[in-house]
Tab-separated table of C-alpha atoms in Angstrom:
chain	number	residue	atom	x	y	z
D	16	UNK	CA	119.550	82.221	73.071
D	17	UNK	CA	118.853	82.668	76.675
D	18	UNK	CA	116.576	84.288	78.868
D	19	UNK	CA	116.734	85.577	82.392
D	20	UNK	CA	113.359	86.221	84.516
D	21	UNK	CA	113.687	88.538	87.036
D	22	UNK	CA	110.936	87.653	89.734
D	23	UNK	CA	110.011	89.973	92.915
D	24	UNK	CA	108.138	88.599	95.233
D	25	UNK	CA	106.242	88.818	98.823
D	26	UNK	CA	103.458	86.651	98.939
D	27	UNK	CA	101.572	83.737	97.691
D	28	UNK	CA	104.223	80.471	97.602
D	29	UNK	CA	101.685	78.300	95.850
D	30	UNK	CA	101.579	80.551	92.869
D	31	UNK	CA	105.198	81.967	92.644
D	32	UNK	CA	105.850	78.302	92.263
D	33	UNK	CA	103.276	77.479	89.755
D	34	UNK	CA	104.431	80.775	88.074
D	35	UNK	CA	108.639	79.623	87.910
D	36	UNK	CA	107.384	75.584	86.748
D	37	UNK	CA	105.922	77.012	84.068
D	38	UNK	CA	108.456	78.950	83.201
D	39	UNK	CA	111.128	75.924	83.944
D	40	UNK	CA	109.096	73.462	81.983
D	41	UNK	CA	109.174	74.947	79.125
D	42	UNK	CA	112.965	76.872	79.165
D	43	UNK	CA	114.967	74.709	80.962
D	44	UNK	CA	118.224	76.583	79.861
D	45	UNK	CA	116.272	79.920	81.704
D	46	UNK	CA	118.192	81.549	84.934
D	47	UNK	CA	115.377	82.893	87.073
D	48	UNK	CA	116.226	84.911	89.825
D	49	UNK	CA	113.748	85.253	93.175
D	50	UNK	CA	114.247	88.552	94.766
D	51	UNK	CA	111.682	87.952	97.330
D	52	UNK	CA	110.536	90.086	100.540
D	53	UNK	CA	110.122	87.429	103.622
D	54	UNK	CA	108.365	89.938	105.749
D	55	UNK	CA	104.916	88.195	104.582
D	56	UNK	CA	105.856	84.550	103.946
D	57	UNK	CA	109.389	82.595	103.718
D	58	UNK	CA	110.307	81.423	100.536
D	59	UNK	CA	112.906	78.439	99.588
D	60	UNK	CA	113.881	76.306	96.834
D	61	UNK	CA	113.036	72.948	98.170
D	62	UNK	CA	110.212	72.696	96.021
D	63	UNK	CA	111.353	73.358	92.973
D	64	UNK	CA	114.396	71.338	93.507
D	65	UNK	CA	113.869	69.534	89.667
D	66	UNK	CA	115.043	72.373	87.936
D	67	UNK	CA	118.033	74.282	87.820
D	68	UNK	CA	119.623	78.033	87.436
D	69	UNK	CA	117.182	79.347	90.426
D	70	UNK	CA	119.014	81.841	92.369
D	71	UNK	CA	116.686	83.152	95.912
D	72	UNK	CA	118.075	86.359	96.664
D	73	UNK	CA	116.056	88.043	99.981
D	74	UNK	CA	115.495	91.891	99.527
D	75	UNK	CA	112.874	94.015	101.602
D	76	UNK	CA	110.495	96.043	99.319
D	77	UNK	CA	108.320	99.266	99.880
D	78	UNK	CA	105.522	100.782	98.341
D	79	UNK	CA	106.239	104.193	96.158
D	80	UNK	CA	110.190	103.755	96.591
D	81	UNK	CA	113.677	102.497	95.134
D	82	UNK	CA	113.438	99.481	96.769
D	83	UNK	CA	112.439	97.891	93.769
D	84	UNK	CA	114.307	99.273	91.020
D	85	UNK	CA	116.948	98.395	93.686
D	86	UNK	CA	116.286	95.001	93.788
D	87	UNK	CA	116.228	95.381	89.272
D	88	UNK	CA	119.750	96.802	89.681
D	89	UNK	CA	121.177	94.409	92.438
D	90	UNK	CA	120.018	91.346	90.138
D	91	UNK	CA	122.405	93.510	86.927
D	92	UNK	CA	125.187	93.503	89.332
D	93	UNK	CA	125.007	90.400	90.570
D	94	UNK	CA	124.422	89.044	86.703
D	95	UNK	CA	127.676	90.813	85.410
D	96	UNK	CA	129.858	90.033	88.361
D	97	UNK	CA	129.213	86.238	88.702
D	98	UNK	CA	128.903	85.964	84.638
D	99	UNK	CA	125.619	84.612	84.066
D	100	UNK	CA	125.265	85.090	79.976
D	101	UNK	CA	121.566	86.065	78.920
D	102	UNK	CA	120.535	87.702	75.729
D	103	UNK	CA	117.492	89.249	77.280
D	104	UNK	CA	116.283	90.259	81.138
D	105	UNK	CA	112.303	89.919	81.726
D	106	UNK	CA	111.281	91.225	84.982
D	107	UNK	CA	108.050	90.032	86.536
D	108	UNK	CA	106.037	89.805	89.936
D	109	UNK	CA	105.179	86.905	91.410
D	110	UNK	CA	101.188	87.807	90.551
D	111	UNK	CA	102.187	87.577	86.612
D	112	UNK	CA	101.687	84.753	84.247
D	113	UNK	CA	102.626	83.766	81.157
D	114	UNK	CA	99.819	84.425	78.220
D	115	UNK	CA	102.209	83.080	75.015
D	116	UNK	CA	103.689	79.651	75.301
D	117	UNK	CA	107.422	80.576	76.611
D	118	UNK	CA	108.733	78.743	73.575
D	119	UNK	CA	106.905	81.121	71.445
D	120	UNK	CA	107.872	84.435	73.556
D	121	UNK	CA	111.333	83.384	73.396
D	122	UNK	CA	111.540	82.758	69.549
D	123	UNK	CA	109.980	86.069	69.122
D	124	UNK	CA	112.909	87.732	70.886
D	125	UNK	CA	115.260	86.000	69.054
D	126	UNK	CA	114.246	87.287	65.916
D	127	UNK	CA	113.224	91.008	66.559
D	128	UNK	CA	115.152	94.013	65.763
D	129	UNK	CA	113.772	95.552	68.659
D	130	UNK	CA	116.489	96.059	71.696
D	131	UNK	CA	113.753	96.474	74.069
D	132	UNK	CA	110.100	96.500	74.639
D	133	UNK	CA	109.037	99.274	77.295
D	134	UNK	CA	106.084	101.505	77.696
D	135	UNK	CA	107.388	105.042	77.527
D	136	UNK	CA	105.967	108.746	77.695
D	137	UNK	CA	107.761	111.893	78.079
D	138	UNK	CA	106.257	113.121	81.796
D	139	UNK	CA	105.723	116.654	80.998
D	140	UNK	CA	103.960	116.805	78.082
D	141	UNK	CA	100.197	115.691	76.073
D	142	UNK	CA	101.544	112.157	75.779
D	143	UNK	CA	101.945	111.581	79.542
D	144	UNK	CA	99.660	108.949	80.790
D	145	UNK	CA	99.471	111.264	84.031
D	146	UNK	CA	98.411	114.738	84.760
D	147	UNK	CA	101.566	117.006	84.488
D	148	UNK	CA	100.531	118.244	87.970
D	149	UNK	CA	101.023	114.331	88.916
D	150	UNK	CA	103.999	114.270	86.800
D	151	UNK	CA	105.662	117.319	87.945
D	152	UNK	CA	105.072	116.795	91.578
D	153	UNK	CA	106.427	113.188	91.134
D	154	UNK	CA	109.624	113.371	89.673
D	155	UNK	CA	110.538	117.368	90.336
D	156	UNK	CA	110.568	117.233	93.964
D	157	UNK	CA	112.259	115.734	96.622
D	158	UNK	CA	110.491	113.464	99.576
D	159	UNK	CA	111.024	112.884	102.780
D	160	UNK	CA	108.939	110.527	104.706
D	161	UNK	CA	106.776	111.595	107.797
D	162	UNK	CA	104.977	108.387	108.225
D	163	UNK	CA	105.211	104.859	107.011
D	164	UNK	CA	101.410	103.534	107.006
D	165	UNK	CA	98.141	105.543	106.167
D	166	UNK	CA	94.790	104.268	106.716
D	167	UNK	CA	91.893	105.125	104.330
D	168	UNK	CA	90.370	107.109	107.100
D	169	UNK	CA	93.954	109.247	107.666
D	170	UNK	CA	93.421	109.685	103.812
D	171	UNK	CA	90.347	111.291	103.620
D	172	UNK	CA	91.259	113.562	106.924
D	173	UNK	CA	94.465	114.761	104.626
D	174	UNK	CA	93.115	114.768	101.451
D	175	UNK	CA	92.312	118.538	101.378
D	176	UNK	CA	95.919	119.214	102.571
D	177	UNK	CA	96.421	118.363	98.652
D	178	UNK	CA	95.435	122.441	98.022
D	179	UNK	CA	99.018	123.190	99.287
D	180	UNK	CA	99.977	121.351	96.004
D	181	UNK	CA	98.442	123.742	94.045
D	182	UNK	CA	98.546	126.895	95.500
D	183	UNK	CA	102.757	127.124	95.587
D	184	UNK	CA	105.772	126.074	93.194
D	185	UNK	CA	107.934	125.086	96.079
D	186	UNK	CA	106.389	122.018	98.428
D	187	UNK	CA	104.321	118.920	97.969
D	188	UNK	CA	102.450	116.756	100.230
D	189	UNK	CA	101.723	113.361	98.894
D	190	UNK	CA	100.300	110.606	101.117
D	191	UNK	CA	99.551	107.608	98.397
D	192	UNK	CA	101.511	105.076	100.211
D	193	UNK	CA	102.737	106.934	103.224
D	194	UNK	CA	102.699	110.650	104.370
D	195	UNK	CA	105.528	112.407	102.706
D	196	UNK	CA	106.952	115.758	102.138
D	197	UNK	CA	108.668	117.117	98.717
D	198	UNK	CA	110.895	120.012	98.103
D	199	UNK	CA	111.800	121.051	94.653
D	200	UNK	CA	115.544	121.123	94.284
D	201	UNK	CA	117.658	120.839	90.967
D	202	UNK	CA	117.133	118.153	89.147
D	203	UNK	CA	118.994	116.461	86.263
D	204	UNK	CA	116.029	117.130	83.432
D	205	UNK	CA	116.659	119.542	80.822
D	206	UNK	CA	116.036	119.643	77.032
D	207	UNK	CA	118.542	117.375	75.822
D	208	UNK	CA	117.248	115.101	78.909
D	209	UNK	CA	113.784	114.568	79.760
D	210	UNK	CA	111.875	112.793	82.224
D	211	UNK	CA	110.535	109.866	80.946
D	212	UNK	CA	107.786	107.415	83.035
D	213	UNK	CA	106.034	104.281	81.753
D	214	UNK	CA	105.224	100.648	83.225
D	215	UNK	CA	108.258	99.287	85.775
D	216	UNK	CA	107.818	95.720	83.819
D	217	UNK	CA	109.519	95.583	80.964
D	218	UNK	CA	112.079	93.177	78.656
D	219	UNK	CA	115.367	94.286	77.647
D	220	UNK	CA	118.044	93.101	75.839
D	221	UNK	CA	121.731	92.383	77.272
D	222	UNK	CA	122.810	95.657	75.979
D	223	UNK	CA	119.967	97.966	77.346
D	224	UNK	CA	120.733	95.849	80.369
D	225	UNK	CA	124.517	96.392	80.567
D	226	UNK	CA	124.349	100.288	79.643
D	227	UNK	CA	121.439	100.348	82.543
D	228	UNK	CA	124.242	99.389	85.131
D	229	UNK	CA	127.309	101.246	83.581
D	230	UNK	CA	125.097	104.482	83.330
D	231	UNK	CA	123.988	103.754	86.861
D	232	UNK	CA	127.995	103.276	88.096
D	233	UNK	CA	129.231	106.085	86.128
D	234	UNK	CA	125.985	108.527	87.737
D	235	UNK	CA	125.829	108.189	91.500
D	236	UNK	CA	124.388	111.505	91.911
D	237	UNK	CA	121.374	110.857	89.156
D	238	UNK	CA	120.866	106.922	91.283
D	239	UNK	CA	120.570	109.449	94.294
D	240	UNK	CA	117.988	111.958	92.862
D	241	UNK	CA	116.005	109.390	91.969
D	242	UNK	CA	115.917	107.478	95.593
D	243	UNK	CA	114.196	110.526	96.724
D	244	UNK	CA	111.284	111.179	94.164
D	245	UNK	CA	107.621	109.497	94.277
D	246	UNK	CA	107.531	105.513	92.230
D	247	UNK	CA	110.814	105.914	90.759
D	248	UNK	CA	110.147	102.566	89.298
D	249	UNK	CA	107.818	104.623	87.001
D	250	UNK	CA	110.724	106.875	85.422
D	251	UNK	CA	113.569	105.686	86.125
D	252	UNK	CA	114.769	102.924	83.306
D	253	UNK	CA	112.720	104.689	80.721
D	254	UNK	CA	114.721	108.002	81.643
D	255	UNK	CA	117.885	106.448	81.235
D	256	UNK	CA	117.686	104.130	77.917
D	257	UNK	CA	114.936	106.571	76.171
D	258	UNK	CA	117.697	109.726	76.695
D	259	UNK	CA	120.696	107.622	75.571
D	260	UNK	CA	119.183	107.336	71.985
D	261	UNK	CA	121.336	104.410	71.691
D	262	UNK	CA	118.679	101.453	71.305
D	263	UNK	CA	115.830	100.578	68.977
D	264	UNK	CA	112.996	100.361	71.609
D	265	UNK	CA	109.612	99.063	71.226
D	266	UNK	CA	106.762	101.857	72.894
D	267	UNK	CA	105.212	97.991	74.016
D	268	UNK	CA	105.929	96.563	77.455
D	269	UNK	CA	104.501	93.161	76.575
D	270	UNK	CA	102.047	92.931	79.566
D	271	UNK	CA	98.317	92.845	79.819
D	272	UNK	CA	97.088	94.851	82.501
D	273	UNK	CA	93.692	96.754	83.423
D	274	UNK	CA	93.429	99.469	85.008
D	275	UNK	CA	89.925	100.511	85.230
D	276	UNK	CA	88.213	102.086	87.707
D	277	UNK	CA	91.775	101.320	89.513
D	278	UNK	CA	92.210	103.728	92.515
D	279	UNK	CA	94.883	103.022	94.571
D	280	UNK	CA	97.162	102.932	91.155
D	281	UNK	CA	97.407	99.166	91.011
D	282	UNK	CA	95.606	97.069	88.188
D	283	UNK	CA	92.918	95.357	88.608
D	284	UNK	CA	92.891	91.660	89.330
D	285	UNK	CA	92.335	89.074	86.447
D	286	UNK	CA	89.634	86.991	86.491
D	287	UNK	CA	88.048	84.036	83.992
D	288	UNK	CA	86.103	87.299	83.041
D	289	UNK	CA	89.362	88.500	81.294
D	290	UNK	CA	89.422	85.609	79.178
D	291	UNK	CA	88.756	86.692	76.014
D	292	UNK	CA	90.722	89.557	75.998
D	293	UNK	CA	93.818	87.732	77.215
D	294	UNK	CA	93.220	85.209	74.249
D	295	UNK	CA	93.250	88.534	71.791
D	296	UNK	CA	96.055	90.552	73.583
D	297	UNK	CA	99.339	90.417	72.030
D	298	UNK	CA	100.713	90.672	75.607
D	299	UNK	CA	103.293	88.003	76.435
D	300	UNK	CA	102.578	88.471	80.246
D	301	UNK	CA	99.332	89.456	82.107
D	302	UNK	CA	98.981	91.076	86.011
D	303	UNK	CA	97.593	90.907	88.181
D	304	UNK	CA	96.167	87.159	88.699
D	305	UNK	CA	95.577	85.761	92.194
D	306	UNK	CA	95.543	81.977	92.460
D	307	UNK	CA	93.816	82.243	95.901
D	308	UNK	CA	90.986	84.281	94.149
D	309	UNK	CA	90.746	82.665	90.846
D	310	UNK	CA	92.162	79.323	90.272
D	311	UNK	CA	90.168	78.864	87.349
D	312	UNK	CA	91.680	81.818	84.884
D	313	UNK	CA	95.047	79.573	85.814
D	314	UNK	CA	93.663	76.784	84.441
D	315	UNK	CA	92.014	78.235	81.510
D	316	UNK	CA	95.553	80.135	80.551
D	317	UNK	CA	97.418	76.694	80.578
D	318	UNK	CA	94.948	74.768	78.972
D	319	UNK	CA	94.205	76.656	75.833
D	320	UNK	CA	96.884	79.567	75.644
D	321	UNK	CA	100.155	77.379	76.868
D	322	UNK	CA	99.494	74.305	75.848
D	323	UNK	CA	101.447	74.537	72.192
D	324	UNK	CA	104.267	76.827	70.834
D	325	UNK	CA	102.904	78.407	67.397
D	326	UNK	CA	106.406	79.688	66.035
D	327	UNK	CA	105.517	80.356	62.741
């Protein structure tokens, strides 16, 4: 069996390294792919020249848009046309880290009858980890963008431009990462296809993988809609492989994340304070973790979580 990691990136070199030689060590036959943003720091291989099957691809990212499911579907394409065999794709950032021994995650996959492990929830309904106003406005309406940075003061001069929201069907002003616009136009949700949303990190198997990019080839104008709504990367694989009721899929994503008390939607940075409940979680992968903050929780993690592979 073999496994393919899937790592975006844009900062911290130190600990994207630290992040692929653990990975390396203990997978050798892994293919990790770098899609990494340069913007913020340059990135090579030099490093890590030891190991092999590491591809550095350079993509530019954004906050609340395609660019990184983009990047998710340019790593498929690039899979499929240079034929790279995997059995499973894990994606990752370069702030997450390994809480299983990668031995032990990758025997699990072998022998589940799961196709996929993703955290899903139909948008507009009780089960939606979001308001359906938040919902609704974020995949029912199409953006345009008015400005590309927003400062916490800009933020709280706009925030009671939000009432527009509210008070009309037909327009939506959302400023989270930037200022944009929405209109509501058609969109491709209906009964027999609903809007789905859930985490962006997630581990699929080479089938959910291969019908991601033939549904994607086959459905220009859906890839289209979907460049235009608010964090696609929150809707847009789950709306795709939940609606194809083709795989046995896991409602797990795998990952440890917190986020409490989290207001800018990102979650919150683990510390040696997360400890224990990393040792409990059943999570193969936690985020955030920020070497530069917290080399200790690092430490900790390969000293008593890594160091042996319990398979049985």
């Amino acid at each position: 069996m073999k496994i393919c990691y899937l790592i975006q990136t844009h900062k911290n070199p130190e600990q994207i390294y630290r992040l692929i030689r653990t990975i390396k060590n203990a997978s050798s036959n892994s293919t990790i792919i770098i899609s990494h943003d340069n913007r913020n720091c340059q990135l090579d291989l030099a490093p890590l020249a030891e190991f092999n099957q590491i591809h550095l691809f350079i993509h530019h990212g954004g906050r609340g848009d395609f660019s990184m499911v983009q990047s998710y579907l340019d790593t498929v394409k690039w899979l499929r046309e240079n034929k790279i065999s995997f059995d499973w794709l894990i994606n990752l950032t370069g702030q997450d880290y390994p809480i299983k021994p990668i031995p032990q995650i990758e025997h699990f996959l072998a022998n589940t009858n799961y196709d996929g492990f993703l955290e899903y929830f139909p948008v507009i309904s009780t089960e939606s980890q979001w308001s359906i106003q938040e919902g609704y406005s974020r995949y029912f309406f199409q953006y345009q963008q008015i400005s590309q940075q927003v400062s916490s003061t800009q933020q709280k001069i706009l925030k009671p431009l939000k009432i527009i929201n509210y008070l009309q069907p037909l327009v939506r002003i959302n400023f989270s990462y930037d200022i944009r616009y929405g209109i509501k136009k058609n969109n491709p949700f209906n009964q027999d296809f609903l809007c789905y949303g859930g985490s962006f990190f997630c581990t699929l198997s080479q089938k959910c993988v291969q019908y991601l990019d033939e549904y994607t080839q086959k459905n220009p104008k859906f890839v289209a809609y979907y460049h235009q709504v608010s964090v696609p990367v929150e809707s847009f694989i789950q709306t795709i492989l939940i609606n194809s009721k083709s795989f046995n899929l896991a409602n797990d994503c795998k990952r440890y994340f917190d986020f409490t008390n989290s207001r800018d939607g990102s979650p919150c940075l683990l510390n040696t304070s997360y400890y224990e409940s990393l040792k409990e979680s059943q999570a193969h992968f936690a985020r955030k973790l920020d070497l530069a903050q917290d080399r200790k929780i690092f430490d900790l993690i390969d000293e008593n979580f890594l160091a042996t592979a319990n398979l049985t």
